[in-house]
PDB file of C-alpha atoms in Angstrom:
ATOM      1  CA  UNK A   1     229.943 112.199  82.306  1.00  0.00           C
ATOM      2  CA  UNK A   2     231.410 108.848  83.156  1.00  0.00           C
ATOM      3  CA  UNK A   3     229.268 106.216  81.543  1.00  0.00           C
ATOM      4  CA  UNK A   4     229.680 103.456  79.054  1.00  0.00           C
ATOM      5  CA  UNK A   5     227.156 103.580  76.244  1.00  0.00           C
ATOM      6  CA  UNK A   6     225.635 100.505  74.641  1.00  0.00           C
ATOM      7  CA  UNK A   7     228.255  98.080  73.473  1.00  0.00           C
ATOM      8  CA  UNK A   8     229.700  98.794  70.065  1.00  0.00           C
ATOM      9  CA  UNK A   9     230.512  95.769  67.999  1.00  0.00           C
ATOM     10  CA  UNK A  10     232.312  95.609  64.695  1.00  0.00           C
ATOM     11  CA  UNK A  11     233.812  92.830  62.634  1.00  0.00           C
ATOM     12  CA  UNK A  12     237.161  92.499  60.973  1.00  0.00           C
ATOM     13  CA  UNK A  13     239.339  95.494  60.224  1.00  0.00           C
ATOM     14  CA  UNK A  14     238.558  97.171  56.946  1.00  0.00           C
ATOM     15  CA  UNK A  15     241.055  97.537  54.137  1.00  0.00           C
ATOM     16  CA  UNK A  16     241.275  98.331  50.466  1.00  0.00           C
ATOM     17  CA  UNK A  17     243.287  95.425  49.055  1.00  0.00           C
ATOM     18  CA  UNK A  18     244.606  97.058  45.918  1.00  0.00           C
ATOM     19  CA  UNK A  19     245.651 100.370  47.410  1.00  0.00           C
ATOM     20  CA  UNK A  20     246.880 101.015  50.934  1.00  0.00           C
ATOM     21  CA  UNK A  21     246.226 104.380  52.515  1.00  0.00           C
ATOM     22  CA  UNK A  22     246.982 105.757  56.001  1.00  0.00           C
ATOM     23  CA  UNK A  23     243.351 106.851  56.355  1.00  0.00           C
ATOM     24  CA  UNK A  24     242.226 103.200  56.280  1.00  0.00           C
ATOM     25  CA  UNK A  25     244.464 102.280  59.225  1.00  0.00           C
ATOM     26  CA  UNK A  26     243.379 105.433  61.022  1.00  0.00           C
ATOM     27  CA  UNK A  27     239.735 104.529  60.401  1.00  0.00           C
ATOM     28  CA  UNK A  28     240.231 101.098  61.990  1.00  0.00           C
ATOM     29  CA  UNK A  29     242.092 102.613  64.940  1.00  0.00           C
ATOM     30  CA  UNK A  30     239.384 105.198  65.579  1.00  0.00           C
ATOM     31  CA  UNK A  31     236.697 102.527  65.286  1.00  0.00           C
ATOM     32  CA  UNK A  32     238.454 100.550  68.033  1.00  0.00           C
ATOM     33  CA  UNK A  33     238.921 103.673  70.176  1.00  0.00           C
ATOM     34  CA  UNK A  34     235.198 104.435  70.073  1.00  0.00           C
ATOM     35  CA  UNK A  35     234.447 100.911  71.256  1.00  0.00           C
ATOM     36  CA  UNK A  36     236.970 101.222  74.081  1.00  0.00           C
ATOM     37  CA  UNK A  37     235.877 104.703  75.200  1.00  0.00           C
ATOM     38  CA  UNK A  38     234.173 104.893  78.584  1.00  0.00           C
ATOM     39  CA  UNK A  39     232.698 108.409  78.371  1.00  0.00           C
ATOM     40  CA  UNK A  40     230.118 109.815  76.007  1.00  0.00           C
ATOM     41  CA  UNK A  41     232.291 112.834  75.236  1.00  0.00           C
ATOM     42  CA  UNK A  42     235.143 110.536  74.170  1.00  0.00           C
ATOM     43  CA  UNK A  43     232.816 108.505  71.963  1.00  0.00           C
ATOM     44  CA  UNK A  44     231.516 111.637  70.243  1.00  0.00           C
ATOM     45  CA  UNK A  45     235.058 112.904  69.715  1.00  0.00           C
ATOM     46  CA  UNK A  46     235.878 109.483  68.295  1.00  0.00           C
ATOM     47  CA  UNK A  47     233.004 109.773  65.838  1.00  0.00           C
ATOM     48  CA  UNK A  48     234.271 113.162  64.732  1.00  0.00           C
ATOM     49  CA  UNK A  49     237.697 111.646  64.004  1.00  0.00           C
ATOM     50  CA  UNK A  50     236.113 108.662  62.273  1.00  0.00           C
ATOM     51  CA  UNK A  51     234.191 110.843  59.846  1.00  0.00           C
ATOM     52  CA  UNK A  52     237.296 112.901  59.191  1.00  0.00           C
ATOM     53  CA  UNK A  53     238.957 109.663  58.051  1.00  0.00           C
ATOM     54  CA  UNK A  54     235.972 108.902  55.818  1.00  0.00           C
ATOM     55  CA  UNK A  55     236.167 112.375  54.292  1.00  0.00           C
ATOM     56  CA  UNK A  56     239.831 111.793  53.451  1.00  0.00           C
ATOM     57  CA  UNK A  57     239.086 108.427  51.864  1.00  0.00           C
ATOM     58  CA  UNK A  58     236.154 109.682  49.825  1.00  0.00           C
ATOM     59  CA  UNK A  59     238.376 112.359  48.304  1.00  0.00           C
ATOM     60  CA  UNK A  60     240.804 109.785  46.883  1.00  0.00           C
ATOM     61  CA  UNK A  61     240.570 109.646  43.056  1.00  0.00           C
ATOM     62  CA  UNK A  62     240.061 105.860  42.849  1.00  0.00           C
ATOM     63  CA  UNK A  63     237.338 105.997  45.529  1.00  0.00           C
ATOM     64  CA  UNK A  64     235.588 108.768  43.622  1.00  0.00           C
ATOM     65  CA  UNK A  65     235.801 106.558  40.537  1.00  0.00           C
ATOM     66  CA  UNK A  66     234.128 103.691  42.408  1.00  0.00           C
ATOM     67  CA  UNK A  67     231.333 105.980  43.582  1.00  0.00           C
ATOM     68  CA  UNK A  68     230.841 107.341  40.053  1.00  0.00           C
ATOM     69  CA  UNK A  69     230.542 103.804  38.697  1.00  0.00           C
ATOM     70  CA  UNK A  70     228.126 102.764  41.446  1.00  0.00           C
ATOM     71  CA  UNK A  71     226.054 105.953  41.680  1.00  0.00           C
ATOM     72  CA  UNK A  72     222.950 104.311  40.207  1.00  0.00           C
ATOM     73  CA  UNK A  73     223.056 101.258  42.462  1.00  0.00           C
ATOM     74  CA  UNK A  74     220.824 100.526  45.429  1.00  0.00           C
ATOM     75  CA  UNK A  75     223.594 100.448  48.039  1.00  0.00           C
ATOM     76  CA  UNK A  76     224.490 104.066  47.317  1.00  0.00           C
ATOM     77  CA  UNK A  77     220.871 105.077  47.964  1.00  0.00           C
ATOM     78  CA  UNK A  78     220.819 102.997  51.156  1.00  0.00           C
ATOM     79  CA  UNK A  79     223.973 104.618  52.487  1.00  0.00           C
ATOM     80  CA  UNK A  80     222.720 108.115  51.656  1.00  0.00           C
ATOM     81  CA  UNK A  81     219.341 107.451  53.290  1.00  0.00           C
ATOM     82  CA  UNK A  82     221.081 106.112  56.377  1.00  0.00           C
ATOM     83  CA  UNK A  83     223.339 109.132  56.733  1.00  0.00           C
ATOM     84  CA  UNK A  84     220.448 111.550  56.242  1.00  0.00           C
ATOM     85  CA  UNK A  85     218.698 109.790  59.140  1.00  0.00           C
ATOM     86  CA  UNK A  86     221.866 110.076  61.228  1.00  0.00           C
ATOM     87  CA  UNK A  87     222.080 113.787  60.465  1.00  0.00           C
ATOM     88  CA  UNK A  88     218.509 114.154  61.747  1.00  0.00           C
ATOM     89  CA  UNK A  89     219.467 112.251  64.907  1.00  0.00           C
ATOM     90  CA  UNK A  90     222.498 114.497  65.422  1.00  0.00           C
ATOM     91  CA  UNK A  91     220.340 117.616  65.072  1.00  0.00           C
ATOM     92  CA  UNK A  92     217.767 116.199  67.500  1.00  0.00           C
ATOM     93  CA  UNK A  93     220.442 115.309  70.069  1.00  0.00           C
ATOM     94  CA  UNK A  94     222.020 118.758  69.847  1.00  0.00           C
ATOM     95  CA  UNK A  95     218.623 120.444  70.276  1.00  0.00           C
ATOM     96  CA  UNK A  96     217.736 118.174  73.199  1.00  0.00           C
ATOM     97  CA  UNK A  97     220.957 118.882  75.073  1.00  0.00           C
ATOM     98  CA  UNK A  98     220.486 122.608  74.533  1.00  0.00           C
ATOM     99  CA  UNK A  99     216.932 122.345  75.870  1.00  0.00           C
ATOM    100  CA  UNK A 100     217.981 120.242  78.852  1.00  0.00           C
ATOM    101  CA  UNK A 101     220.755 122.661  79.730  1.00  0.00           C
ATOM    102  CA  UNK A 102     218.232 125.516  79.708  1.00  0.00           C
ATOM    103  CA  UNK A 103     215.719 123.446  81.702  1.00  0.00           C
ATOM    104  CA  UNK A 104     218.279 122.640  84.399  1.00  0.00           C
ATOM    105  CA  UNK A 105     219.375 126.276  84.612  1.00  0.00           C
ATOM    106  CA  UNK A 106     215.747 127.345  85.036  1.00  0.00           C
ATOM    107  CA  UNK A 107     215.192 124.606  87.630  1.00  0.00           C
ATOM    108  CA  UNK A 108     218.194 125.724  89.673  1.00  0.00           C
ATOM    109  CA  UNK A 109     216.917 129.282  89.562  1.00  0.00           C
ATOM    110  CA  UNK A 110     213.411 128.164  90.590  1.00  0.00           C
ATOM    111  CA  UNK A 111     214.755 126.161  93.532  1.00  0.00           C
ATOM    112  CA  UNK A 112     216.836 129.074  94.776  1.00  0.00           C
ATOM    113  CA  UNK A 113     213.729 131.288  94.637  1.00  0.00           C
ATOM    114  CA  UNK A 114     211.373 128.589  95.995  1.00  0.00           C
ATOM    115  CA  UNK A 115     209.350 129.059  92.807  1.00  0.00           C
ATOM    116  CA  UNK A 116     206.827 126.193  92.693  1.00  0.00           C
ATOM    117  CA  UNK A 117     205.560 127.204  89.253  1.00  0.00           C
ATOM    118  CA  UNK A 118     209.097 127.145  87.895  1.00  0.00           C
ATOM    119  CA  UNK A 119     209.605 123.617  89.225  1.00  0.00           C
ATOM    120  CA  UNK A 120     206.307 122.497  87.677  1.00  0.00           C
ATOM    121  CA  UNK A 121     207.351 124.017  84.351  1.00  0.00           C
ATOM    122  CA  UNK A 122     210.522 121.950  84.515  1.00  0.00           C
ATOM    123  CA  UNK A 123     208.494 118.747  84.814  1.00  0.00           C
ATOM    124  CA  UNK A 124     206.304 119.759  81.869  1.00  0.00           C
ATOM    125  CA  UNK A 125     209.354 120.501  79.729  1.00  0.00           C
ATOM    126  CA  UNK A 126     210.939 117.222  80.791  1.00  0.00           C
ATOM    127  CA  UNK A 127     207.932 115.235  79.561  1.00  0.00           C
ATOM    128  CA  UNK A 128     208.037 116.966  76.173  1.00  0.00           C
ATOM    129  CA  UNK A 129     211.737 116.240  75.822  1.00  0.00           C
ATOM    130  CA  UNK A 130     211.164 112.612  76.787  1.00  0.00           C
ATOM    131  CA  UNK A 131     208.676 112.195  73.933  1.00  0.00           C
ATOM    132  CA  UNK A 132     211.235 113.588  71.482  1.00  0.00           C
ATOM    133  CA  UNK A 133     213.860 111.182  72.790  1.00  0.00           C
ATOM    134  CA  UNK A 134     211.576 108.158  72.501  1.00  0.00           C
ATOM    135  CA  UNK A 135     210.736 109.039  68.903  1.00  0.00           C
ATOM    136  CA  UNK A 136     214.393 109.500  68.009  1.00  0.00           C
ATOM    137  CA  UNK A 137     215.325 106.182  69.659  1.00  0.00           C
ATOM    138  CA  UNK A 138     212.573 104.452  67.705  1.00  0.00           C
ATOM    139  CA  UNK A 139     213.875 105.944  64.450  1.00  0.00           C
ATOM    140  CA  UNK A 140     217.441 104.860  65.255  1.00  0.00           C
ATOM    141  CA  UNK A 141     216.361 101.305  66.060  1.00  0.00           C
ATOM    142  CA  UNK A 142     214.433 101.116  62.801  1.00  0.00           C
ATOM    143  CA  UNK A 143     217.533 102.285  60.952  1.00  0.00           C
ATOM    144  CA  UNK A 144     219.661  99.699  62.764  1.00  0.00           C
ATOM    145  CA  UNK A 145     217.288  96.901  61.740  1.00  0.00           C
ATOM    146  CA  UNK A 146     217.328  97.779  58.043  1.00  0.00           C
ATOM    147  CA  UNK A 147     218.988  95.178  55.868  1.00  0.00           C
ATOM    148  CA  UNK A 148     221.694  96.070  53.390  1.00  0.00           C
ATOM    149  CA  UNK A 149     221.248  94.828  49.839  1.00  0.00           C
ATOM    150  CA  UNK A 150     224.826  95.313  48.668  1.00  0.00           C
ATOM    151  CA  UNK A 151     225.834  92.564  46.264  1.00  0.00           C
ATOM    152  CA  UNK A 152     228.599  90.141  47.208  1.00  0.00           C
ATOM    153  CA  UNK A 153     229.505  89.998  43.514  1.00  0.00           C
ATOM    154  CA  UNK A 154     231.132  93.423  43.629  1.00  0.00           C
ATOM    155  CA  UNK A 155     234.904  93.692  43.543  1.00  0.00           C
ATOM    156  CA  UNK A 156     236.859  93.632  46.799  1.00  0.00           C
ATOM    157  CA  UNK A 157     237.562  97.345  46.820  1.00  0.00           C
ATOM    158  CA  UNK A 158     233.912  98.290  46.349  1.00  0.00           C
ATOM    159  CA  UNK A 159     232.854  95.844  49.055  1.00  0.00           C
ATOM    160  CA  UNK A 160     235.488  97.291  51.413  1.00  0.00           C
ATOM    161  CA  UNK A 161     234.071 100.771  50.828  1.00  0.00           C
ATOM    162  CA  UNK A 162     230.515  99.542  51.448  1.00  0.00           C
ATOM    163  CA  UNK A 163     231.612  97.800  54.663  1.00  0.00           C
ATOM    164  CA  UNK A 164     233.466 100.883  55.881  1.00  0.00           C
ATOM    165  CA  UNK A 165     230.448 103.143  55.399  1.00  0.00           C
ATOM    166  CA  UNK A 166     228.087 100.616  56.994  1.00  0.00           C
ATOM    167  CA  UNK A 167     230.442 100.115  59.958  1.00  0.00           C
ATOM    168  CA  UNK A 168     230.570 103.868  60.500  1.00  0.00           C
ATOM    169  CA  UNK A 169     226.787 104.032  60.313  1.00  0.00           C
ATOM    170  CA  UNK A 170     226.382 101.178  62.811  1.00  0.00           C
ATOM    171  CA  UNK A 171     228.794 102.626  65.351  1.00  0.00           C
ATOM    172  CA  UNK A 172     227.136 106.052  65.018  1.00  0.00           C
ATOM    173  CA  UNK A 173     223.716 104.548  65.690  1.00  0.00           C
ATOM    174  CA  UNK A 174     225.069 102.775  68.787  1.00  0.00           C
ATOM    175  CA  UNK A 175     226.665 105.971  70.122  1.00  0.00           C
ATOM    176  CA  UNK A 176     223.522 108.024  69.597  1.00  0.00           C
ATOM    177  CA  UNK A 177     221.338 105.341  71.173  1.00  0.00           C
ATOM    178  CA  UNK A 178     223.649 105.487  74.183  1.00  0.00           C
ATOM    179  CA  UNK A 179     223.574 109.284  74.200  1.00  0.00           C
ATOM    180  CA  UNK A 180     219.774 109.489  74.102  1.00  0.00           C
ATOM    181  CA  UNK A 181     219.442 106.705  76.674  1.00  0.00           C
ATOM    182  CA  UNK A 182     221.781 108.682  78.920  1.00  0.00           C
ATOM    183  CA  UNK A 183     219.515 111.696  78.640  1.00  0.00           C
ATOM    184  CA  UNK A 184     216.547 109.476  79.502  1.00  0.00           C
ATOM    185  CA  UNK A 185     218.426 108.233  82.561  1.00  0.00           C
ATOM    186  CA  UNK A 186     218.058 104.619  81.399  1.00  0.00           C
ATOM    187  CA  UNK A 187     221.717 103.633  81.333  1.00  0.00           C
ATOM    188  CA  UNK A 188     222.264 101.531  84.456  1.00  0.00           C
ATOM    189  CA  UNK A 189     225.940 102.439  84.573  1.00  0.00           C
ATOM    190  CA  UNK A 190     225.206 106.149  84.657  1.00  0.00           C
ATOM    191  CA  UNK A 191     225.342 107.333  88.260  1.00  0.00           C
ATOM    192  CA  UNK A 192     223.325 110.387  87.342  1.00  0.00           C
ATOM    193  CA  UNK A 193     221.436 111.860  84.422  1.00  0.00           C
ATOM    194  CA  UNK A 194     219.999 115.191  83.440  1.00  0.00           C
ATOM    195  CA  UNK A 195     216.687 114.114  84.953  1.00  0.00           C
ATOM    196  CA  UNK A 196     218.219 113.313  88.360  1.00  0.00           C
ATOM    197  CA  UNK A 197     219.814 116.721  88.857  1.00  0.00           C
ATOM    198  CA  UNK A 198     216.854 117.908  90.907  1.00  0.00           C
ATOM    199  CA  UNK A 199     217.323 115.218  93.553  1.00  0.00           C
ATOM    200  CA  UNK A 200     221.059 115.979  93.805  1.00  0.00           C
ATOM    201  CA  UNK A 201     220.715 119.702  94.358  1.00  0.00           C
ATOM    202  CA  UNK A 202     219.745 119.347  98.008  1.00  0.00           C
ATOM    203  CA  UNK A 203     222.880 117.434  98.973  1.00  0.00           C
ATOM    204  CA  UNK A 204     225.571 118.431  96.467  1.00  0.00           C
ATOM    205  CA  UNK A 205     227.454 121.625  95.983  1.00  0.00           C
ATOM    206  CA  UNK A 206     226.850 124.201  93.273  1.00  0.00           C
ATOM    207  CA  UNK A 207     230.338 123.401  91.978  1.00  0.00           C
ATOM    208  CA  UNK A 208     229.142 119.900  91.064  1.00  0.00           C
ATOM    209  CA  UNK A 209     226.143 121.352  89.221  1.00  0.00           C
ATOM    210  CA  UNK A 210     228.440 123.649  87.281  1.00  0.00           C
ATOM    211  CA  UNK A 211     230.552 120.647  86.300  1.00  0.00           C
ATOM    212  CA  UNK A 212     227.403 119.022  84.879  1.00  0.00           C
ATOM    213  CA  UNK A 213     226.799 122.180  82.842  1.00  0.00           C
ATOM    214  CA  UNK A 214     230.357 122.154  81.515  1.00  0.00           C
ATOM    215  CA  UNK A 215     229.966 118.537  80.406  1.00  0.00           C
ATOM    216  CA  UNK A 216     226.715 119.399  78.629  1.00  0.00           C
ATOM    217  CA  UNK A 217     228.447 122.345  76.968  1.00  0.00           C
ATOM    218  CA  UNK A 218     231.187 120.018  75.694  1.00  0.00           C
ATOM    219  CA  UNK A 219     228.669 117.600  74.194  1.00  0.00           C
ATOM    220  CA  UNK A 220     226.621 120.393  72.620  1.00  0.00           C
ATOM    221  CA  UNK A 221     229.782 121.838  71.068  1.00  0.00           C
ATOM    222  CA  UNK A 222     230.771 118.467  69.587  1.00  0.00           C
ATOM    223  CA  UNK A 223     227.277 117.926  68.174  1.00  0.00           C
ATOM    224  CA  UNK A 224     227.214 121.410  66.662  1.00  0.00           C
ATOM    225  CA  UNK A 225     230.523 120.736  64.917  1.00  0.00           C
ATOM    226  CA  UNK A 226     229.182 117.474  63.494  1.00  0.00           C
ATOM    227  CA  UNK A 227     226.113 119.092  61.861  1.00  0.00           C
TER     228      UNK A 227
END
């Protein structure tokens, strides 16, 4: 699935000034790798590694102390709300790819059997999936446009934690926007999409179609592990 998703931009590298930790450097490295990745599967794997780094950092005693001190503040609520929305987007993407995989399998079967009704059912299912994608993209764009109210008066370590979580949220939104746009067939750098499989069947081998299925399986597996 060779495509480049929407550009991922992030600012300076993140660090906790008073305490160095390997997970911080790893976080910055994985953030850069996601930006440099040229396939959707690589970007999703990068996200998985990124959130593993975040898990490690959040388990550190001094980070837990910061969170305990800030638990009643607005930025904590904002971060939690944002990640709940991202979890919904992840679930939607996983469900969509599972549906599309089934739709393509049914379409291939219908074409082999010259089943006109089966082909028509594919188009009906495609329209329903498209509506789900558009809604999810709208929700992601709304989340991206939300302003953060974190105070600049907080200490450096707290601000570094806020920035890290917001950077992870931003890059996740960008990856999922790219993923859903890929499914829609809107990414101009994508040579093919799930929707264009039907036009390829007449002039490409079944081996190519099976490769598409394997790529979908890989993405579905990654999404399932993230939920």
